[in-house]
Coordinates of C-alpha atoms and ligand atoms in Angstrom, one line a residue:
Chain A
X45 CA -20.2 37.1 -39.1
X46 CA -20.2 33.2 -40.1
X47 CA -16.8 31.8 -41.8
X48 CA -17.0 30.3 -44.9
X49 CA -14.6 28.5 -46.4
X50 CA -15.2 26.3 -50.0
X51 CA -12.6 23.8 -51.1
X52 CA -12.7 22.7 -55.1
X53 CA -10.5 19.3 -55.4
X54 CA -10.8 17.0 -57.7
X55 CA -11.6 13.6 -57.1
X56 CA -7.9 12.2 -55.9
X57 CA -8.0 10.2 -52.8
X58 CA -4.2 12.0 -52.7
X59 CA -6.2 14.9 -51.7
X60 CA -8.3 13.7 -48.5
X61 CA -5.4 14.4 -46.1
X62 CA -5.4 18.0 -47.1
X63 CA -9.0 18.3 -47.0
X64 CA -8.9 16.6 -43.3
X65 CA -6.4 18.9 -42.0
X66 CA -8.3 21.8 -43.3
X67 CA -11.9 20.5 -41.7
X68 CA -9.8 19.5 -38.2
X69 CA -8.7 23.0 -37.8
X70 CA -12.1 24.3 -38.4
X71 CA -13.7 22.1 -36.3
X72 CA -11.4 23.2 -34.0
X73 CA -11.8 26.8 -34.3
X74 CA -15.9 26.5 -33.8
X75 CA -14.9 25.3 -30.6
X76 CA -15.7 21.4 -30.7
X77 CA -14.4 19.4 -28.0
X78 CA -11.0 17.3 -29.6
X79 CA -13.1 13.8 -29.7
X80 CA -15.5 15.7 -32.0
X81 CA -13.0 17.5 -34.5
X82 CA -11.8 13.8 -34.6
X83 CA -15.6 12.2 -35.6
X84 CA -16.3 15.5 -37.4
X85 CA -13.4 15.4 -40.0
X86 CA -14.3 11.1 -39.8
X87 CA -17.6 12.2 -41.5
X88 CA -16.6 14.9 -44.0
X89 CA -14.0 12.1 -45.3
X90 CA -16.3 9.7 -45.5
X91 CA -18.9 11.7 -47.5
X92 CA -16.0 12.8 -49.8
X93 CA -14.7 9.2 -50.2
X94 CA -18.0 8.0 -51.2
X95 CA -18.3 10.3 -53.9
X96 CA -15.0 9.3 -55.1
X97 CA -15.6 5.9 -54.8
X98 CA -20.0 5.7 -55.9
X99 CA -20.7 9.4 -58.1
X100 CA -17.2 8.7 -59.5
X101 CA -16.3 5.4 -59.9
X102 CA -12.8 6.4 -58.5
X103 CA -12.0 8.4 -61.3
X104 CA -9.7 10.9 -59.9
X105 CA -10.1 14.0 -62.4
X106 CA -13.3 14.8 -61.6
X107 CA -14.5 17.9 -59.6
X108 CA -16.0 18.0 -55.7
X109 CA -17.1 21.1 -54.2
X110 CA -16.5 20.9 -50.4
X111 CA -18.4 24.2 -49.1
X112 CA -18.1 24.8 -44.8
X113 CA -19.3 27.3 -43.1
X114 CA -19.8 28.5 -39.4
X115 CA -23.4 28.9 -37.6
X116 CA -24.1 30.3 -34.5
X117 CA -23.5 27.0 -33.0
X118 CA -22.0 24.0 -35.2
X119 CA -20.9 23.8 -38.6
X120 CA -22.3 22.9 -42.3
X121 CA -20.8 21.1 -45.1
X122 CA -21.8 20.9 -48.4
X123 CA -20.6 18.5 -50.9
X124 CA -21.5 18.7 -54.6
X125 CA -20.3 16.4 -57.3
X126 CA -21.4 16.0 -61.2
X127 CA -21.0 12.1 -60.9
X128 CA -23.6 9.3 -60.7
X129 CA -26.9 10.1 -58.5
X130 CA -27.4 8.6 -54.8
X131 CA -29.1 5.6 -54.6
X132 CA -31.6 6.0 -51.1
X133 CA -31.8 2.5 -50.7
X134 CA -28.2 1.8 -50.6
X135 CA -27.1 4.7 -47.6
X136 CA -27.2 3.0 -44.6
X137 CA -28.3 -0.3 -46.0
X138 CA -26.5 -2.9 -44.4
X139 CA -26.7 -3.8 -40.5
X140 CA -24.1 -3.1 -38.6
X141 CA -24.2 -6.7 -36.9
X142 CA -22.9 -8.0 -39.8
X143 CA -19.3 -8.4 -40.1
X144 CA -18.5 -7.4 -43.7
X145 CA -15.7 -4.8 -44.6
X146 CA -18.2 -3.0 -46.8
X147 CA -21.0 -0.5 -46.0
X148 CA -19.6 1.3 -42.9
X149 CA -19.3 4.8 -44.3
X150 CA -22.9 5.9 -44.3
X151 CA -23.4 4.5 -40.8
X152 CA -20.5 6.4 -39.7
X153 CA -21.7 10.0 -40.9
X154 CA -25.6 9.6 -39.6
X155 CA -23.8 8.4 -36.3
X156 CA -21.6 11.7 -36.0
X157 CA -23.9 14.4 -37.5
X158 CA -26.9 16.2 -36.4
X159 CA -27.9 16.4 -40.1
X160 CA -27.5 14.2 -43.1
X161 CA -29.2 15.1 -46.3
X162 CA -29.0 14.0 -49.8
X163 CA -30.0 15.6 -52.5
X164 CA -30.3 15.4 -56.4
X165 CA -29.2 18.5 -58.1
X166 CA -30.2 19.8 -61.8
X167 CA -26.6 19.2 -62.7
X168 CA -25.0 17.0 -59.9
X169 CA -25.5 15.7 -56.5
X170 CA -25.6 17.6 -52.8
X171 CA -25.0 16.1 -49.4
X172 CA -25.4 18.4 -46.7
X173 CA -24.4 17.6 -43.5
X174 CA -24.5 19.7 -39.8
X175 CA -23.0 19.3 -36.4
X176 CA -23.9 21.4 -33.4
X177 CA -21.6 22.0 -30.4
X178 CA -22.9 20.4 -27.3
X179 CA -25.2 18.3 -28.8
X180 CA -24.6 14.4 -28.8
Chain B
X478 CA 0.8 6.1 -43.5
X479 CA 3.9 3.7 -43.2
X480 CA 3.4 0.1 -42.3
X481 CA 6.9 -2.3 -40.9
X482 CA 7.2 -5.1 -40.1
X483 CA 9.4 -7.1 -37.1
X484 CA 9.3 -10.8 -37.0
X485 CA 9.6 -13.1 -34.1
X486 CA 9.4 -16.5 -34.5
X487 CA 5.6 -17.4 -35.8
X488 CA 4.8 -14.0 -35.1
X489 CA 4.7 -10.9 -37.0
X490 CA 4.2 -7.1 -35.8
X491 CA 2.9 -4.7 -38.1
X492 CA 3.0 -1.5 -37.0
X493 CA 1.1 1.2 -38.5
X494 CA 2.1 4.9 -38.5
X495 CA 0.4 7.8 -39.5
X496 CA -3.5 7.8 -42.0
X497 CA -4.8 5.3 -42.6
X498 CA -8.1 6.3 -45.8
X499 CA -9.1 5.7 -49.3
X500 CA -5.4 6.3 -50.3
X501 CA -3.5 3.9 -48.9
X502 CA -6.2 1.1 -47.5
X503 CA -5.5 -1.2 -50.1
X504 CA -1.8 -1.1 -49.6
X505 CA -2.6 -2.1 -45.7
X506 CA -5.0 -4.5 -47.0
X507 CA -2.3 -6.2 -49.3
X508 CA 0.7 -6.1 -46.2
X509 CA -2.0 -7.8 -43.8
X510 CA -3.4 -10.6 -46.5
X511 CA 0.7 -11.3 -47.3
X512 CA 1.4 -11.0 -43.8
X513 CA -0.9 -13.5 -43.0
X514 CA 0.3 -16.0 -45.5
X515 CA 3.4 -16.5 -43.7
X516 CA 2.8 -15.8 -39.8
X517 CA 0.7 -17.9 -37.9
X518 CA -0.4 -14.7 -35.7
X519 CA -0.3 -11.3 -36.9
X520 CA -0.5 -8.8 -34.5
X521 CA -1.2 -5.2 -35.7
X522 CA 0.2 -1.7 -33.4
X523 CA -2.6 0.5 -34.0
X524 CA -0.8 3.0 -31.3
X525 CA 0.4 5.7 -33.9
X526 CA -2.6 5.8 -36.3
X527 CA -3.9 9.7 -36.5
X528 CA -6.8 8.9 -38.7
X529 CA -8.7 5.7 -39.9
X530 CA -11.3 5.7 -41.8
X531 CA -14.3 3.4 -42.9
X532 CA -12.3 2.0 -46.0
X533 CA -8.8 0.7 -43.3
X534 CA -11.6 -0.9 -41.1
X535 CA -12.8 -3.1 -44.1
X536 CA -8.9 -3.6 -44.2
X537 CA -8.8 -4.8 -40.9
X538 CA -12.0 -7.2 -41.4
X539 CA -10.4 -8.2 -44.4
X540 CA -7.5 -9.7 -42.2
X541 CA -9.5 -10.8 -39.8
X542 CA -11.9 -13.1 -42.2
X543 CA -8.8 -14.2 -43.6
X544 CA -7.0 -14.9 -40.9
X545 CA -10.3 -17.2 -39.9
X546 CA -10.1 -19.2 -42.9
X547 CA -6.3 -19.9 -42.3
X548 CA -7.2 -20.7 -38.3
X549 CA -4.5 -18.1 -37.9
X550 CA -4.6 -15.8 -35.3
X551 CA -5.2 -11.6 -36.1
X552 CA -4.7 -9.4 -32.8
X553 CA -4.9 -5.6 -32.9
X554 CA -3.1 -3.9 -30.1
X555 CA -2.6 -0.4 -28.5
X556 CA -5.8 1.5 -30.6
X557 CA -5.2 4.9 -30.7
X558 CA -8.1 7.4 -29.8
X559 CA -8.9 7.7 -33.6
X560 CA -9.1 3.9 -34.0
X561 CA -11.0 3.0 -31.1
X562 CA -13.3 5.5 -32.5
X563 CA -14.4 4.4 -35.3
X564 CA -13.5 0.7 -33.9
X565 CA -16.8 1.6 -31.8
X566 CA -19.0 3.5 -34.2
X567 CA -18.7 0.6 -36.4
X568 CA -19.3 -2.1 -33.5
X569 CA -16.6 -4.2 -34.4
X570 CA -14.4 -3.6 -31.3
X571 CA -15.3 -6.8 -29.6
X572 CA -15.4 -8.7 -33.3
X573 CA -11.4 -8.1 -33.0
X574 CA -9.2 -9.6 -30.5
X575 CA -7.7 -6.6 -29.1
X576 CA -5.1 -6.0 -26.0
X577 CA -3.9 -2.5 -24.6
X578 CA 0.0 -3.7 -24.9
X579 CA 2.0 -5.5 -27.4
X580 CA 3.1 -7.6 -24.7
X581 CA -0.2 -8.8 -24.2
X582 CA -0.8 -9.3 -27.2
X583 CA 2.4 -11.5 -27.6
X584 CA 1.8 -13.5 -24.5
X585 CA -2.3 -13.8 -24.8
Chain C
X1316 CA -1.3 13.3 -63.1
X1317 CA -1.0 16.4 -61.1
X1318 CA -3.2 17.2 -57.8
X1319 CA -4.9 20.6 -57.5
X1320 CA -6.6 22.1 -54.5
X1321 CA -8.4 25.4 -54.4
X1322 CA -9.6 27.0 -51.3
X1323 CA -12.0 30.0 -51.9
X1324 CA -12.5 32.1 -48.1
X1325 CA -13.3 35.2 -46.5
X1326 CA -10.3 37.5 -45.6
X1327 CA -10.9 36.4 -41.9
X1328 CA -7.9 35.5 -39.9
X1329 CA -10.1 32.8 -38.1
X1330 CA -9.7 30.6 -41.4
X1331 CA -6.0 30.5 -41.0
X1332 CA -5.8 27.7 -39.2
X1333 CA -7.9 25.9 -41.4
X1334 CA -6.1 26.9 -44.8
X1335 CA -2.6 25.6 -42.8
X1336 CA -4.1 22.5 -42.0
X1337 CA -4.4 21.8 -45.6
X1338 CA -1.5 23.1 -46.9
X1339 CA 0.7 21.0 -43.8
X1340 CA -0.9 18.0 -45.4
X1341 CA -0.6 19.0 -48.9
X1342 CA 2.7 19.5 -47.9
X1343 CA 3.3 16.4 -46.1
X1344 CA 1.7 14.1 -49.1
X1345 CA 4.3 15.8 -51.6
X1346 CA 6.8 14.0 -50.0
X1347 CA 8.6 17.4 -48.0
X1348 CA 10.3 16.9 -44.6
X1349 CA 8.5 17.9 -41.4
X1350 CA 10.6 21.1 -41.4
X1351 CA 10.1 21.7 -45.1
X1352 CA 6.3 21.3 -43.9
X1353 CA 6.4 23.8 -41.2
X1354 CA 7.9 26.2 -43.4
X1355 CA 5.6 26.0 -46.5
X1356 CA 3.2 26.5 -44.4
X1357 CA 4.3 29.5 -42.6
X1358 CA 5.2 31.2 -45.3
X1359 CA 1.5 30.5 -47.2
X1360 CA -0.1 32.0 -44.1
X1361 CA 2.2 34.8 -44.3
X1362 CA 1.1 35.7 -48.0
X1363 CA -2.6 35.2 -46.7
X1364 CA -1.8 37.5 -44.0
X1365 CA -0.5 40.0 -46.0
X1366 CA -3.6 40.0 -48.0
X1367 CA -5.9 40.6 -45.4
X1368 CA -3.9 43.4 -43.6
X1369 CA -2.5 45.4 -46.4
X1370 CA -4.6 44.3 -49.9
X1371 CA -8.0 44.3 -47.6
X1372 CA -6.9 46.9 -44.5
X1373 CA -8.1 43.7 -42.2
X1374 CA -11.4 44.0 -43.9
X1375 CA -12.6 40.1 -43.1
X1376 CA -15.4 39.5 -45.9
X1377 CA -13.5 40.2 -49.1
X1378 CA -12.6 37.0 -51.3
X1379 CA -9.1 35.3 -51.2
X1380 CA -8.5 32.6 -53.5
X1381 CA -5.8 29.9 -53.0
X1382 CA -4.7 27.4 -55.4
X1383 CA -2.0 24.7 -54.4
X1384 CA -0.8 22.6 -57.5
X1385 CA 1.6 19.6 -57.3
X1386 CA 4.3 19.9 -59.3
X1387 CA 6.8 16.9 -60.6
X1388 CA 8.9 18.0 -57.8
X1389 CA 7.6 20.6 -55.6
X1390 CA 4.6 22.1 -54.7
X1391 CA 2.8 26.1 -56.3
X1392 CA 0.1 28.3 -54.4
X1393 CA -1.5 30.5 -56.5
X1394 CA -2.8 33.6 -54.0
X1395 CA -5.5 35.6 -55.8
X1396 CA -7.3 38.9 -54.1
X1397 CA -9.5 42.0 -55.4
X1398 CA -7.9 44.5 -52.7
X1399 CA -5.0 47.1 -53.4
X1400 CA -2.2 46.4 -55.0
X1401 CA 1.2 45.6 -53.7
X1402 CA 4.1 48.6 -53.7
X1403 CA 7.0 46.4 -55.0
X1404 CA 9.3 49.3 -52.6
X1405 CA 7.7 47.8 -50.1
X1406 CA 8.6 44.0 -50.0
X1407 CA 11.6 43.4 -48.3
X1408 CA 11.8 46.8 -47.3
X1409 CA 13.4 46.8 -44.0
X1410 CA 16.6 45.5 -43.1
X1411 CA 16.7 42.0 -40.9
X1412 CA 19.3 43.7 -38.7
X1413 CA 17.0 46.5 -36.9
X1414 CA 14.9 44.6 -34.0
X1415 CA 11.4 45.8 -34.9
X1416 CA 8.1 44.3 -34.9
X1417 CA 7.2 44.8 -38.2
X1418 CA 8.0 43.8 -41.6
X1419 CA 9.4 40.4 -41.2
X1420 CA 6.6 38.7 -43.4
X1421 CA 7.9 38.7 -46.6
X1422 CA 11.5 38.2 -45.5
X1423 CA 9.7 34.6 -44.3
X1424 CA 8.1 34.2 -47.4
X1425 CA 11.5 34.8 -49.4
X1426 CA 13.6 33.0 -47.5
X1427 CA 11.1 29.4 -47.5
X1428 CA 10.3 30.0 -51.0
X1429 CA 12.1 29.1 -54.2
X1430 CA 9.9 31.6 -56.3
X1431 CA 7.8 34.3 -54.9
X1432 CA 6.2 36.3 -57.8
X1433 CA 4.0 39.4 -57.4
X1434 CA 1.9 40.0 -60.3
X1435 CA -0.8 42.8 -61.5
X1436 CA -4.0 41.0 -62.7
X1437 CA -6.6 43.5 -64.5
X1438 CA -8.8 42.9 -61.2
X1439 CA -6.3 42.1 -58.5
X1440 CA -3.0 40.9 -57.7
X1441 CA -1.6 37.3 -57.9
X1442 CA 1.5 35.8 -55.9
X1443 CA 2.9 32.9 -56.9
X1444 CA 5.0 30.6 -54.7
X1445 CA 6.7 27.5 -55.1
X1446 CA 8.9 25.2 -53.2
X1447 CA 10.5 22.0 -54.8
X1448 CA 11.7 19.1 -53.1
X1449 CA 15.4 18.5 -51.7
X1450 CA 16.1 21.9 -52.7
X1451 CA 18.0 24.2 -50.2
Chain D
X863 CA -3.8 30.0 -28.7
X864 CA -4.2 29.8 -25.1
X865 CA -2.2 31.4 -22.4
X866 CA -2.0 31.0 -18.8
X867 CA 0.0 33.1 -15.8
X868 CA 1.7 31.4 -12.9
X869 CA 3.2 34.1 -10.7
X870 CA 5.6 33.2 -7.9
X871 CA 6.9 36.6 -6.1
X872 CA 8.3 39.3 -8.5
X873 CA 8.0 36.5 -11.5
X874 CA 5.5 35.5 -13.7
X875 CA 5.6 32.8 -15.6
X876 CA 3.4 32.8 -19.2
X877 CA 2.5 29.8 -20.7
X878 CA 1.1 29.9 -24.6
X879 CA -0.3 26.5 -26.1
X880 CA -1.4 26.3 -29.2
X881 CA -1.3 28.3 -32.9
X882 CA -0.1 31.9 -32.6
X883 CA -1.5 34.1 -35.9
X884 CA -3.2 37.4 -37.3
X885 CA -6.6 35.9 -35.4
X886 CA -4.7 35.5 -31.7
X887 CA -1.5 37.6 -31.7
X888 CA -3.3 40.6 -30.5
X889 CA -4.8 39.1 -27.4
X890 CA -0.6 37.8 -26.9
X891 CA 0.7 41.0 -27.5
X892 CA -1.8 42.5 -24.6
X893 CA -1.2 40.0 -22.3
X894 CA 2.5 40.5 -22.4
X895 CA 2.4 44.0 -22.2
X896 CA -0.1 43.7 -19.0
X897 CA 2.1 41.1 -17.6
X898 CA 5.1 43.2 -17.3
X899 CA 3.3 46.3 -16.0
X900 CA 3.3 44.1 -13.0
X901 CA 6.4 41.8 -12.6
X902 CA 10.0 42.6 -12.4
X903 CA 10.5 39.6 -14.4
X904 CA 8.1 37.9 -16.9
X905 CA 9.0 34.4 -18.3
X906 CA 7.3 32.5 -21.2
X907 CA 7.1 29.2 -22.3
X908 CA 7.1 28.3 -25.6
X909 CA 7.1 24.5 -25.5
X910 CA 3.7 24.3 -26.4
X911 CA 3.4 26.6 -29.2
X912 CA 3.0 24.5 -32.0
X913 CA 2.7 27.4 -34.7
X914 CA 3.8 31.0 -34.5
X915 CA 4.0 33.5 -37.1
X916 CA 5.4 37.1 -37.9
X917 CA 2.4 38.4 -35.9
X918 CA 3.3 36.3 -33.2
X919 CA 7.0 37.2 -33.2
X920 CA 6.3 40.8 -33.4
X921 CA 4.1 40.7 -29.8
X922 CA 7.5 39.1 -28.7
X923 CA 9.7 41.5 -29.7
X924 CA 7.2 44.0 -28.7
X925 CA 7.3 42.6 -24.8
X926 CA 10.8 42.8 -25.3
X927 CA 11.0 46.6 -26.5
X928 CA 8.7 47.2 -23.6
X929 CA 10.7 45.4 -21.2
X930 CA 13.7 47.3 -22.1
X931 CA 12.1 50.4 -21.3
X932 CA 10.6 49.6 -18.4
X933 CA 14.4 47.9 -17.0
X934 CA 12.8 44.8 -16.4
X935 CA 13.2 41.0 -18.1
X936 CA 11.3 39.3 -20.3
X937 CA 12.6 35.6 -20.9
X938 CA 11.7 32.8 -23.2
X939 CA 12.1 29.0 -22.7
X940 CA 11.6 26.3 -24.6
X941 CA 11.3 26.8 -28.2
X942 CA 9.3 24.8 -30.2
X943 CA 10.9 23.5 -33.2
X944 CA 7.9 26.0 -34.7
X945 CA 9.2 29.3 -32.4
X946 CA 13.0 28.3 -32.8
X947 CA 12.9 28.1 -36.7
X948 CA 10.6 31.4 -36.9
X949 CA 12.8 33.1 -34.7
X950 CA 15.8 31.8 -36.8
X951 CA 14.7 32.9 -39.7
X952 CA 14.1 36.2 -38.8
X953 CA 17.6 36.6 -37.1
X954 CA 15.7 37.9 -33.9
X955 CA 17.2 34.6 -31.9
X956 CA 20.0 36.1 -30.7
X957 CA 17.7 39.0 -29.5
X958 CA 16.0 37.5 -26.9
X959 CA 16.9 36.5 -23.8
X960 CA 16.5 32.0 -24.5
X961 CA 16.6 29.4 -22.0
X962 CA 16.0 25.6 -22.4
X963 CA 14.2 24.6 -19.3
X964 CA 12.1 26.7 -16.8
X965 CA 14.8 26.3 -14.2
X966 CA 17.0 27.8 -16.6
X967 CA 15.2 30.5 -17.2
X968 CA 13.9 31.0 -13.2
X969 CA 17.4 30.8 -12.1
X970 CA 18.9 32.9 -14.4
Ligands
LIG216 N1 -21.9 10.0 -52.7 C1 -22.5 8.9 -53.2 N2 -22.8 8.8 -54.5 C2 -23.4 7.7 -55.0 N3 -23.7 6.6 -54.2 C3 -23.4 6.7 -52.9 C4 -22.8 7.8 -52.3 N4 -22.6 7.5 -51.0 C5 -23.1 6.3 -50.7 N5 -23.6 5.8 -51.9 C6 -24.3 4.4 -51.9 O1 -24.5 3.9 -50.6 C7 -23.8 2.7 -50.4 C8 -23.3 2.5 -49.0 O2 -22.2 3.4 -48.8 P1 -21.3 3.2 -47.5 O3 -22.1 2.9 -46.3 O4 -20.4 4.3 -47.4 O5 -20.5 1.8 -47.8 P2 -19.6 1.4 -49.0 O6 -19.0 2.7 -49.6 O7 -18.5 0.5 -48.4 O8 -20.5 0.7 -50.0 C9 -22.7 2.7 -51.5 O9 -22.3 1.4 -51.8 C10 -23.4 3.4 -52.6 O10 -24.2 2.6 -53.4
LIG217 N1 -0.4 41.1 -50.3 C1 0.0 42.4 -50.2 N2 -0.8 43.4 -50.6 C2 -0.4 44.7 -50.5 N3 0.8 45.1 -49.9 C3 1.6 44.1 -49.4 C4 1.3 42.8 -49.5 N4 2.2 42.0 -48.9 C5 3.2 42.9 -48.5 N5 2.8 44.2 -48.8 C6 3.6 45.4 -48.5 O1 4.9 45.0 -48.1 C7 5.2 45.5 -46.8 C8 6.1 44.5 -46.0 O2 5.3 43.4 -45.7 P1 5.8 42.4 -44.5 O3 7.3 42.1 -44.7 O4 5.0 41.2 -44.5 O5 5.7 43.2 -43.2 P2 4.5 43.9 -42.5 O6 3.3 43.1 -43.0 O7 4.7 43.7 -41.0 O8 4.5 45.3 -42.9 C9 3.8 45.7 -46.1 O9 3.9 46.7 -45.1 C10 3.0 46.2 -47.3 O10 3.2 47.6 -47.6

């Protein structure tokens, strides 16, 4: 039977430790190798600190929906926030030869998943991400 | 995450313990920048970051560009896995001057 | 302004790990000692254990709901379930002096805790927990 | 939770790594029980155990029970902070046979 575990936080940067420990430990559990809990709980923090940051303009009261659940061989996530739509244009934008401090966290999360998918939502905004074991 | 700082000389050590994300960058951001005003080579111990994240990289570029426009010197030493990490997924491991040791950073 | 984390998951002990990972951090960000940390958490999985063994009979796909609220000084975890409700004889039943295997969770959970409330809901049961800071 | 067996004549040493819990203390629980249907003396380390829970203590004291009835020993060394506080706080401490070091607990 798959795990499923769903985390409802509001929008508090406060919060991303907690939400790290709980996605290393799962990442863990699936049976990911320890470099890849590392990159894995890297791109779940990065997803939720863009919506912080972008859909929320870092208001922290909002809500985000962290959803994460096992399949028969990786993990999904699923992030859904009520804040400010995606932009397409803007993920992954920038070059990475640049050297700016701005723009790295989209790179980072289509460099570590297997899946990266936006998506609008009647009422909000979806990312869905996936990582499969033994896959690079 | 818990930044000090030991002074020798010109020189200033940061060393950085624990997180580094969205919570506390800009405090790391603000202790390099001051840092930078008053060292002429700031040398950051990445050894006992757990975590870094996208928005304590800008931090560290941040220094960096800064420490350009003073002709300062910015060193990273002794990356942890977790910075080395995301040091290479973003490419800019070989934009930072980095050593393996602090003394190597002290003597280079 | 107060921080609030809810963690909704299947009554499956492979999610324990993950649901300490957040509470060690949650723990950890409130400003608690390591040992203070250890022992929050232990006695949060203890509750959740509880649940799943004697409110669910180790079923592992009922609901268990978690909520962790910061407090001005300390930290509350709402636990939430649909399963059978708790015989107040029963808690802190057995003696610590008898070496037995059993019945040494909610000795844990009283002994870590500063409140530990069972409560009756119309569709469930409810304990609350809380620990405060620098308190002995 | 991970455990491994190193035997050396009528000993066997068990070392656990990791989280014990409600998902893992089972598969303990068996191995301990297995272990001292065939040593006169079964020895485990607990330096590695960075959680352990009621669950977890009750496998213990469950090798120890069975231990006792079979005359032989079961020894534990090196309590993690995470095993010494748990086995503090439910007065079982005192209970077990406890050693520091694995030399300790060999030589004993
Ligand atoms: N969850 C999101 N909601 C809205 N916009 C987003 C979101 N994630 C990313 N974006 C857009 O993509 C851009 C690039 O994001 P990123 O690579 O993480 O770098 P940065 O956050 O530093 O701008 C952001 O500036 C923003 O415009
Ligand atoms: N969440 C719960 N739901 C129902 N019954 C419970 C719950 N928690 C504790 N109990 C009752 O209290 C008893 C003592 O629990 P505990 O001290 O944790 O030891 P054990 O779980 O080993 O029996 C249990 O056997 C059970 O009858």
């Amino acid at each position: 039977m798959g795990l499923s575990l769903k985390l409802v936080l509001s929008s508090d940067p406060r919060l991303l430790g907690a939400v790290r420990g709980a996605v290393r430990e799962l990442a863990s559990g699936a049976g990911f190798a320890e470099e890849d809990c590392r990159a894995i709980t890297l791109a779940v923090d990065e997803a939720l600190t863009n919506i912080i940051r972008h859909a929320y303009d870092n208001r922290p009261d909002e809500s985000v929906e962290l959803t994460c659940r096992s399949l028969e061989n990786g993990l999904e996530f699923i992030l859904r926030d009520r804040g400010r739509p995606v932009d397409p244009a803007k993920v992954c934008a920038r070059s990475l030869e640049a050297v700016t401090p701005g723009g790295l966290g989209t790179h980072i999360i289509r460099q570590i998943m297997d899946q990266v998918c936006y998506e609008p939502l009647p009422d909000g905004n979806q990312l869905r991400l996936v990582k499969y074991v033994n896959k690079s | 995450m818990q930044t000090s700082l030991r002074r020798s000389g010109n020189i200033v050590i940061v060393d950085v313990v624990g997180d580094i994300d969205l919570h506390n960058s800009p405090r790391l951001r603000k202790t390099l920048l001051q840092t930078l005003q008053e060292a002429q080579r700031v040398v950051v111990n990445l050894e006992q970051v757990r975590y870094i994240d996208s928005s304590g990289i800008a931090s560290l570029v941040e220094g960096l560009k800064e420490s350009q426009s003073l002709k300062s010197r910015f060193i990273l030493f002794g990356l942890s896995k977790a910075a080395r990490e995301v040091l290479r997924l973003t490419r800019l491991i070989n934009v930072f001057e980095v050593y393996e040791t602090e003394k190597q950073a002290l003597d280079a």
